[in-house]
XYZ file of N, CA, C and O in Angstrom:
636
model
N 14.433 78.343 59.917
C 13.447 78.339 60.983
C 13.006 79.771 61.227
O 13.817 80.676 61.333
N 11.720 79.968 61.355
C 11.184 81.322 61.490
C 11.068 81.775 62.921
O 10.927 82.943 63.183
N 11.098 80.897 63.892
C 10.991 81.307 65.291
C 10.517 80.149 66.138
O 9.912 79.224 65.663
N 10.854 80.194 67.420
C 10.388 79.191 68.355
C 9.834 79.881 69.567
O 10.057 81.069 69.776
N 9.159 79.115 70.395
C 8.591 79.708 71.590
C 9.668 80.368 72.433
O 9.544 81.494 72.850
N 10.759 79.658 72.669
C 11.790 80.201 73.540
C 12.473 81.402 72.905
O 12.904 82.319 73.591
N 12.588 81.398 71.584
C 13.300 82.474 70.920
C 12.403 83.506 70.287
O 12.827 84.248 69.422
N 11.161 83.557 70.709
C 10.225 84.508 70.105
C 10.673 85.925 70.386
O 10.945 86.287 71.525
N 10.796 86.744 69.351
C 11.178 88.125 69.573
C 10.123 88.850 70.386
O 8.945 88.565 70.274
N 10.555 89.750 71.208
C 9.626 90.503 72.061
C 9.113 91.698 71.286
O 9.540 92.820 71.502
N 8.221 91.462 70.363
C 7.647 92.523 69.559
C 6.253 92.830 70.063
O 5.385 91.978 70.042
N 6.051 94.012 70.553
C 4.722 94.419 70.975
C 4.196 95.428 69.988
O 4.905 96.351 69.608
N 2.986 95.238 69.588
C 2.372 96.170 68.663
C 1.206 96.811 69.393
O 0.151 96.215 69.527
N 1.422 97.991 69.901
C 0.403 98.655 70.682
C -0.474 99.564 69.844
O -1.238 100.337 70.379
N -0.343 99.486 68.564
C -1.193 100.276 67.687
C -0.807 101.733 67.684
O 0.187 102.144 68.248
N -1.614 102.561 67.032
C -1.278 103.956 66.864
C -1.215 104.723 68.173
O -0.534 105.706 68.266
N -1.877 104.235 69.214
C -1.877 104.951 70.479
C -0.674 104.668 71.343
O -0.574 105.171 72.450
N 0.255 103.828 70.902
C 1.424 103.509 71.695
C 1.068 102.584 72.844
O 0.051 101.928 72.850
N 1.939 102.557 73.856
C 1.718 101.643 74.958
C 0.745 102.198 75.972
O 0.304 101.497 76.863
N 0.413 103.473 75.877
C -0.542 104.056 76.808
C -1.949 103.684 76.430
O -2.192 102.908 75.525
N -2.889 104.216 77.127
C -4.283 103.939 76.820
C -4.965 103.333 78.011
O -4.343 102.904 78.969
N -6.247 103.292 77.937
C -7.021 102.799 79.065
C -6.987 101.283 79.114
O -6.805 100.614 78.099
N -7.176 100.717 80.309
C -7.257 99.260 80.416
C -8.383 98.698 79.548
O -8.262 97.630 78.984
N -9.479 99.450 79.432
C -10.599 98.979 78.608
C -10.167 98.862 77.149
O -10.486 97.883 76.481
N -9.431 99.854 76.636
C -8.959 99.801 75.250
C -8.039 98.601 75.058
O -8.121 97.897 74.059
N -7.182 98.334 76.040
C -6.280 97.185 75.967
C -7.071 95.890 75.970
O -6.780 94.965 75.223
N -8.112 95.805 76.819
C -8.939 94.611 76.895
C -9.695 94.393 75.588
O -9.785 93.277 75.101
N -10.241 95.463 75.005
C -10.960 95.330 73.740
C -10.024 94.868 72.637
O -10.375 94.019 71.832
N -8.804 95.422 72.600
C -7.832 95.027 71.591
C -7.498 93.550 71.772
O -7.461 92.789 70.828
N -7.272 93.144 73.033
C -6.934 91.759 73.313
C -8.061 90.826 72.872
O -7.811 89.792 72.269
N -9.296 91.185 73.160
C -10.434 90.360 72.770
C -10.550 90.280 71.250
O -10.761 89.208 70.690
N -10.366 91.399 70.572
C -10.417 91.416 69.109
C -9.298 90.549 68.542
O -9.496 89.775 67.608
N -8.117 90.661 69.139
C -6.985 89.874 68.666
C -7.216 88.381 68.896
O -6.897 87.558 68.042
N -7.800 88.034 70.037
C -8.130 86.634 70.313
C -9.112 86.103 69.281
O -8.971 84.989 68.782
N -10.136 86.903 68.977
C -11.135 86.474 67.978
C -10.491 86.296 66.607
O -10.802 85.348 65.889
N -9.603 87.209 66.245
C -8.941 87.127 64.943
C -8.066 85.876 64.866
O -8.085 85.157 63.853
N -7.323 85.589 65.922
C -6.482 84.388 65.951
C -7.360 83.137 65.905
O -7.060 82.189 65.164
N -8.447 83.133 66.657
C -9.369 81.991 66.651
C -9.912 81.750 65.249
O -10.028 80.596 64.813
N -10.237 82.815 64.524
C -10.766 82.670 63.165
C -9.734 82.029 62.241
O -10.063 81.144 61.446
N -8.482 82.459 62.341
C -7.434 81.878 61.494
C -7.248 80.399 61.839
O -7.150 79.553 60.946
N -7.232 80.072 63.126
C -7.092 78.671 63.529
C -8.271 77.838 63.039
O -8.088 76.708 62.575
N -9.468 78.384 63.126
C -10.673 77.662 62.695
C -10.645 77.369 61.197
O -11.187 76.355 60.748
N -10.030 78.250 60.420
C -9.993 78.106 58.967
C -8.799 77.295 58.476
O -8.690 77.007 57.288
N -7.899 76.925 59.379
C -6.681 76.203 59.011
C -6.881 74.702 59.167
O -7.440 74.255 60.165
N -6.414 73.949 58.185
C -6.533 72.496 58.254
C -5.356 71.845 58.961
O -5.529 70.901 59.707
N -4.167 72.329 58.705
C -2.971 71.692 59.250
C -2.379 72.470 60.404
O -2.884 73.514 60.812
N -1.305 71.937 60.935
C -0.565 72.611 61.988
C 0.200 73.782 61.402
O 0.732 73.688 60.292
N 0.231 74.890 62.140
C 0.903 76.109 61.660
C 1.740 76.705 62.779
O 1.381 76.619 63.950
N 2.822 77.346 62.404
C 3.696 77.984 63.380
C 3.099 79.315 63.833
O 2.252 79.900 63.151
N 3.557 79.783 64.981
C 3.121 81.087 65.484
C 3.490 82.178 64.484
O 2.699 83.094 64.235
N 4.666 82.078 63.890
C 5.108 83.078 62.910
C 4.181 83.072 61.692
O 3.811 84.136 61.186
N 3.795 81.905 61.238
C 2.891 81.783 60.094
C 1.521 82.380 60.433
O 0.928 83.102 59.627
N 1.019 82.085 61.622
C -0.270 82.637 62.048
C -0.191 84.156 62.177
O -1.103 84.874 61.773
N 0.910 84.647 62.723
C 1.139 86.092 62.846
C 1.121 86.749 61.462
O 0.440 87.760 61.242
N 1.821 86.151 60.511
C 1.868 86.690 59.147
C 0.478 86.705 58.527
O 0.075 87.687 57.889
N -0.281 85.643 58.727
C -1.647 85.573 58.203
C -2.512 86.669 58.811
O -3.280 87.337 58.107
N -2.408 86.882 60.106
C -3.182 87.932 60.772
C -2.828 89.301 60.214
O -3.708 90.122 59.942
N -1.547 89.569 60.028
C -1.115 90.869 59.497
C -1.595 91.043 58.055
O -2.006 92.133 57.662
N -1.565 89.960 57.274
C -2.051 90.007 55.895
C -3.532 90.364 55.860
O -3.988 91.069 54.964
N -4.270 89.918 56.857
C -5.702 90.215 56.957
C -5.960 91.616 57.527
O -7.105 91.985 57.737
N -4.896 92.343 57.824
C -5.049 93.700 58.321
C -5.216 93.800 59.824
O -5.558 94.868 60.344
N -4.952 92.727 60.531
C -5.078 92.745 61.987
C -3.848 93.399 62.608
O -2.725 93.096 62.244
N -4.078 94.293 63.540
C -3.013 94.984 64.254
C -2.696 94.183 65.513
O -3.222 94.450 66.588
N -1.862 93.165 65.365
C -1.537 92.255 66.455
C -0.030 92.053 66.497
O 0.629 92.029 65.463
N 0.502 91.948 67.693
C 1.937 91.729 67.863
C 2.272 90.249 67.930
O 1.444 89.422 68.313
N 3.493 89.926 67.580
C 3.950 88.539 67.602
C 3.914 87.967 69.018
O 3.529 86.821 69.225
N 4.281 88.779 70.010
C 4.239 88.313 71.390
C 2.816 87.937 71.782
O 2.590 86.935 72.462
N 1.846 88.712 71.347
C 0.441 88.419 71.635
C 0.047 87.083 71.024
O -0.654 86.280 71.661
N 0.483 86.818 69.809
C 0.169 85.547 69.146
C 0.752 84.390 69.957
O 0.052 83.416 70.257
N 2.022 84.487 70.343
C 2.638 83.426 71.149
C 1.891 83.231 72.468
O 1.603 82.109 72.879
N 1.573 84.325 73.140
C 0.892 84.255 74.431
C -0.474 83.590 74.293
O -0.837 82.712 75.088
N -1.236 84.000 73.288
C -2.566 83.431 73.085
C -2.490 81.951 72.703
O -3.301 81.144 73.160
N -1.526 81.588 71.867
C -1.387 80.185 71.472
C -1.045 79.315 72.676
O -1.606 78.225 72.851
N -0.128 79.785 73.514
C 0.214 79.022 74.715
C -1.005 78.849 75.620
O -1.239 77.775 76.165
N -1.777 79.920 75.801
C -2.972 79.852 76.648
C -3.992 78.877 76.072
O -4.574 78.065 76.808
N -4.217 78.935 74.768
C -5.163 78.019 74.125
C -4.698 76.571 74.257
O -5.505 75.670 74.512
N -3.402 76.327 74.079
C -2.859 74.968 74.211
C -2.959 74.490 75.654
O -3.355 73.345 75.912
N -2.641 75.355 76.613
C -2.726 74.986 78.027
C -4.155 74.641 78.430
O -4.374 73.792 79.287
N -5.126 75.304 77.813
C -6.545 75.053 78.106
C -7.114 73.880 77.313
O -8.300 73.575 77.437
N -6.301 73.272 76.449
C -6.762 72.138 75.658
C -7.636 72.529 74.479
O -8.292 71.681 73.887
N -7.644 73.814 74.122
C -8.480 74.276 73.015
C -7.819 74.061 71.662
O -8.497 74.050 70.635
N -6.497 73.944 71.661
C -5.758 73.628 70.441
C -4.687 72.608 70.789
O -4.314 72.455 71.954
N -4.203 71.906 69.791
C -3.086 70.986 69.976
C -1.805 71.660 69.542
O -1.808 72.494 68.621
N -0.732 71.300 70.193
C 0.590 71.808 69.838
C 1.517 70.612 69.668
O 1.419 69.640 70.414
N 2.361 70.673 68.674
C 3.370 69.638 68.489
C 4.643 70.277 67.982
O 4.635 71.391 67.466
N 5.735 69.581 68.158
C 7.018 70.065 67.668
C 7.254 69.478 66.285
O 7.164 68.269 66.084
N 7.544 70.361 65.328
C 7.869 69.917 63.982
C 9.261 69.327 63.951
O 9.990 69.352 64.948
N 9.650 68.799 62.821
C 10.968 68.174 62.691
C 12.104 69.148 62.967
O 13.171 68.742 63.387
N 11.866 70.436 62.740
C 12.916 71.431 62.982
C 12.887 71.963 64.419
O 13.643 72.845 64.781
N 11.990 71.417 65.257
C 11.908 71.819 66.652
C 10.931 72.943 66.928
O 10.659 73.268 68.081
N 10.388 73.540 65.888
C 9.446 74.640 66.067
C 8.088 74.090 66.512
O 7.643 73.055 66.041
N 7.433 74.789 67.437
C 6.111 74.375 67.892
C 5.075 74.797 66.860
O 5.084 75.932 66.378
N 4.193 73.871 66.529
C 3.126 74.101 65.563
C 1.789 73.910 66.260
O 1.672 73.100 67.188
N 0.776 74.641 65.799
C -0.518 74.664 66.470
C -1.641 74.359 65.489
O -1.564 74.690 64.322
N -2.727 73.770 66.035
C -3.881 73.445 65.210
C -5.098 73.280 66.109
O -5.005 72.714 67.192
N -6.229 73.772 65.641
C -7.496 73.506 66.334
C -7.939 72.118 65.897
O -8.051 71.834 64.705
N -8.179 71.250 66.839
C -8.535 69.875 66.511
C -10.035 69.673 66.568
O -10.757 70.415 67.224
N -10.478 68.639 65.884
C -11.898 68.356 65.774
C -12.448 67.527 66.915
O -13.632 67.260 66.960
N -11.598 67.128 67.834
C -12.062 66.303 68.941
C -11.534 66.861 70.252
O -10.436 67.407 70.293
N -12.319 66.728 71.292
C -11.910 67.247 72.588
C -11.250 66.207 73.469
O -10.797 66.517 74.554
N -11.161 64.977 73.016
C -10.548 63.943 73.844
C -9.134 63.624 73.360
O -8.733 64.033 72.282
N -8.419 62.878 74.167
C -7.024 62.549 73.861
C -6.919 61.789 72.539
O -7.679 60.851 72.293
N -5.989 62.229 71.716
C -5.783 61.587 70.423
C -4.363 61.868 69.943
O -3.617 62.583 70.590
N -4.025 61.312 68.817
C -2.702 61.467 68.224
C -2.872 61.961 66.792
O -3.986 62.057 66.291
N -1.766 62.258 66.139
C -1.826 62.815 64.787
C -0.875 62.107 63.835
O 0.247 61.773 64.210
N -1.341 61.946 62.614
C -0.495 61.608 61.472
C -0.340 62.908 60.701
O -1.345 63.537 60.342
N 0.895 63.328 60.455
C 1.135 64.624 59.815
C 2.027 64.427 58.599
O 3.102 63.821 58.699
N 1.584 64.945 57.452
C 2.389 64.872 56.231
C 3.498 65.922 56.296
O 3.229 67.102 56.522
N 4.719 65.475 56.092
C 5.872 66.378 56.101
C 5.828 67.395 54.968
O 6.384 68.471 55.080
N 5.193 67.038 53.868
C 5.230 67.911 52.701
C 4.101 68.927 52.676
O 4.346 70.113 52.518
N 2.870 68.473 52.832
C 1.745 69.404 52.692
C 1.119 69.793 54.027
O 0.296 70.703 54.087
N 1.489 69.101 55.106
C 0.944 69.421 56.415
C -0.398 68.790 56.717
O -0.961 69.002 57.790
N -0.935 68.004 55.777
C -2.222 67.330 56.019
C -2.127 66.565 57.329
O -1.141 65.902 57.617
N -3.172 66.660 58.134
C -3.177 66.037 59.453
C -4.408 65.168 59.612
O -5.513 65.569 59.258
N -4.202 63.971 60.137
C -5.290 63.053 60.415
C -5.245 62.748 61.913
O -4.199 62.375 62.444
N -6.376 62.936 62.589
C -6.469 62.602 64.001
C -6.748 61.114 64.126
O -7.611 60.576 63.421
N -5.998 60.441 65.002
C -6.151 58.998 65.159
C -6.220 58.624 66.635
O -5.650 59.295 67.489
N -6.945 57.553 66.899
C -6.959 56.950 68.229
C -5.756 56.016 68.295
O -5.294 55.522 67.276
N -5.291 55.749 69.462
C -4.118 54.876 69.572
C -4.144 54.042 70.827
O -3.316 54.237 71.718
N -5.096 53.107 70.921
C -5.217 52.296 72.130
C -3.948 51.489 72.405
O -3.558 51.326 73.562
N -3.288 50.972 71.368
C -2.043 50.236 71.578
C -0.971 51.162 72.152
O -0.214 50.773 73.047
N -0.919 52.396 71.662
C 0.052 53.366 72.176
C -0.259 53.718 73.620
O 0.654 53.876 74.446
N -1.545 53.814 73.962
C -1.951 54.123 75.334
C -1.491 53.017 76.283
O -0.931 53.282 77.344
N -1.738 51.770 75.878
C -1.334 50.635 76.719
C 0.186 50.581 76.852
O 0.711 50.350 77.930
N 0.901 50.807 75.741
C 2.364 50.779 75.771
C 2.906 51.859 76.698
O 3.794 51.594 77.522
N 2.384 53.088 76.610
C 2.851 54.180 77.457
C 2.618 53.861 78.937
O 3.497 54.081 79.779
N 1.457 53.328 79.259
C 1.151 52.980 80.648
C 2.074 51.871 81.149
O 2.572 51.921 82.284
N 2.326 50.877 80.301
C 3.184 49.759 80.688
C 4.624 50.222 80.914
O 5.236 49.899 81.920
N 5.159 50.994 79.985
C 6.538 51.471 80.112
C 6.685 52.363 81.339
O 7.634 52.221 82.116
N 5.740 53.270 81.531
C 5.797 54.166 82.688
C 5.721 53.363 83.982
O 6.527 53.577 84.903
N 4.784 52.429 84.060
C 4.620 51.620 85.263
C 5.835 50.771 85.569
O 6.225 50.625 86.735
N 6.458 50.223 84.541
C 7.633 49.367 84.763
C 8.821 50.152 85.312
O 9.742 49.571 85.879
N 8.775 51.467 85.176
C 9.833 52.324 85.713
C 9.374 53.091 86.949
O 10.058 53.995 87.421
N 8.187 52.736 87.456
C 7.686 53.347 88.672
C 7.090 54.732 88.503
O 6.912 55.454 89.479
N 6.756 55.109 87.286
C 6.161 56.423 87.043
C 4.643 56.344 87.196
O 4.023 55.349 86.816
N 4.072 57.402 87.744
C 2.624 57.513 87.889
C 2.192 58.867 87.353
O 3.030 59.731 87.088
N 0.885 59.063 87.213
C 0.334 60.335 86.723
C 1.021 60.745 85.417
O 1.509 61.858 85.264
N 1.037 59.823 84.478
C 1.784 59.986 83.227
C 0.901 60.561 82.133
O -0.266 60.188 81.995
N 1.448 61.482 81.373
C 0.828 61.953 80.132
C 1.832 61.718 79.011
O 3.011 61.460 79.269
N 1.365 61.810 77.799
C 2.270 61.615 76.667
C 1.705 62.300 75.431
O 0.527 62.646 75.387
N 2.572 62.464 74.461
C 2.156 62.906 73.134
C 2.774 61.944 72.131
O 3.858 61.408 72.357
N 2.073 61.732 71.056
C 2.571 60.869 69.999
C 2.167 61.488 68.676
O 0.972 61.643 68.406
N 3.138 61.859 67.911
C 2.886 62.424 66.588
C 3.655 61.570 65.588
O 4.833 61.277 65.793
N 2.995 61.176 64.531
C 3.620 60.353 63.503
C 3.755 61.206 62.253
O 2.761 61.685 61.703
N 4.999 61.423 61.846
C 5.274 62.233 60.660
C 5.606 61.317 59.500
O 6.332 60.338 59.663
N 5.070 61.633 58.347
C 5.322 60.840 57.154
C 4.926 61.624 55.924
O 4.822 62.851 55.962
N 4.698 60.913 54.843
C 4.262 61.531 53.593
C 2.911 60.937 53.229
O 2.772 59.713 53.153
N 1.912 61.813 53.033
C 0.572 61.330 52.702
C 0.573 60.717 51.298
O 1.497 60.930 50.505
N -0.474 59.973 51.000
C -0.574 59.278 49.714
C -0.527 60.249 48.538
O 0.115 59.976 47.522
N -1.205 61.406 48.664
C -1.222 62.374 47.557
C 0.180 62.912 47.274
O 0.595 62.996 46.121
N 0.904 63.281 48.321
C 2.255 63.814 48.123
C 3.203 62.736 47.612
O 4.070 63.002 46.784
N 3.010 61.512 48.084
C 3.862 60.405 47.630
C 3.668 60.132 46.144
O 4.608 59.731 45.458
N 2.449 60.389 45.645
C 2.159 60.174 44.217
C 2.455 61.423 43.388
O 2.251 61.408 42.166
N 2.857 62.494 44.037
C 3.154 63.710 43.319
C 1.952 64.562 42.990
O 2.032 65.492 42.187
N 0.794 64.245 43.581
C -0.428 65.036 43.335
C -0.380 66.307 44.161
O 0.146 66.312 45.272
N -0.952 67.383 43.639
C -1.018 68.596 44.440
C -1.938 68.402 45.649
O -2.901 67.661 45.580
N -1.614 69.063 46.763
C -2.423 68.954 47.973
C -3.841 69.415 47.685
O -4.066 70.382 46.967
N -4.798 68.709 48.287
C -6.190 69.093 48.158
C -6.885 68.593 46.917
O -8.029 68.912 46.652
N -6.200 67.813 46.068
C -6.867 67.333 44.846
C -7.524 66.011 45.063
O -7.361 65.357 46.032
């Protein structure tokens, strides 16, 4: 496991100027870092870990700290701009989704291919179970992990 939200190392990368500098310089860096993270998310098809996104940003030459990546991902998820799910190993994974309304995911364990699905039966079941136990104002997540047809047949991803 490469890292989790709770265990994220406190790595700050303040660039060549150190932790000092003007608030404007910090704001510009933050905005640039947000744009860079948004670009990586926009270009990604599957769910990715914060560590993976951080590595991709550094590979692209972006001067961004791991803590910044975690902070931005949490903010984007809280605002509903990206989806977050827990992988089988417990690590939180992130993805920009193609729909702004409530939905669920089918995720391939091998290649990470993700399909967004509606789940009216799941919605009714969640409401019924919650109501039968006296719960109100209920939300839920449902992620279905499996092996996509291509991986099951041994085909390389994307073919």
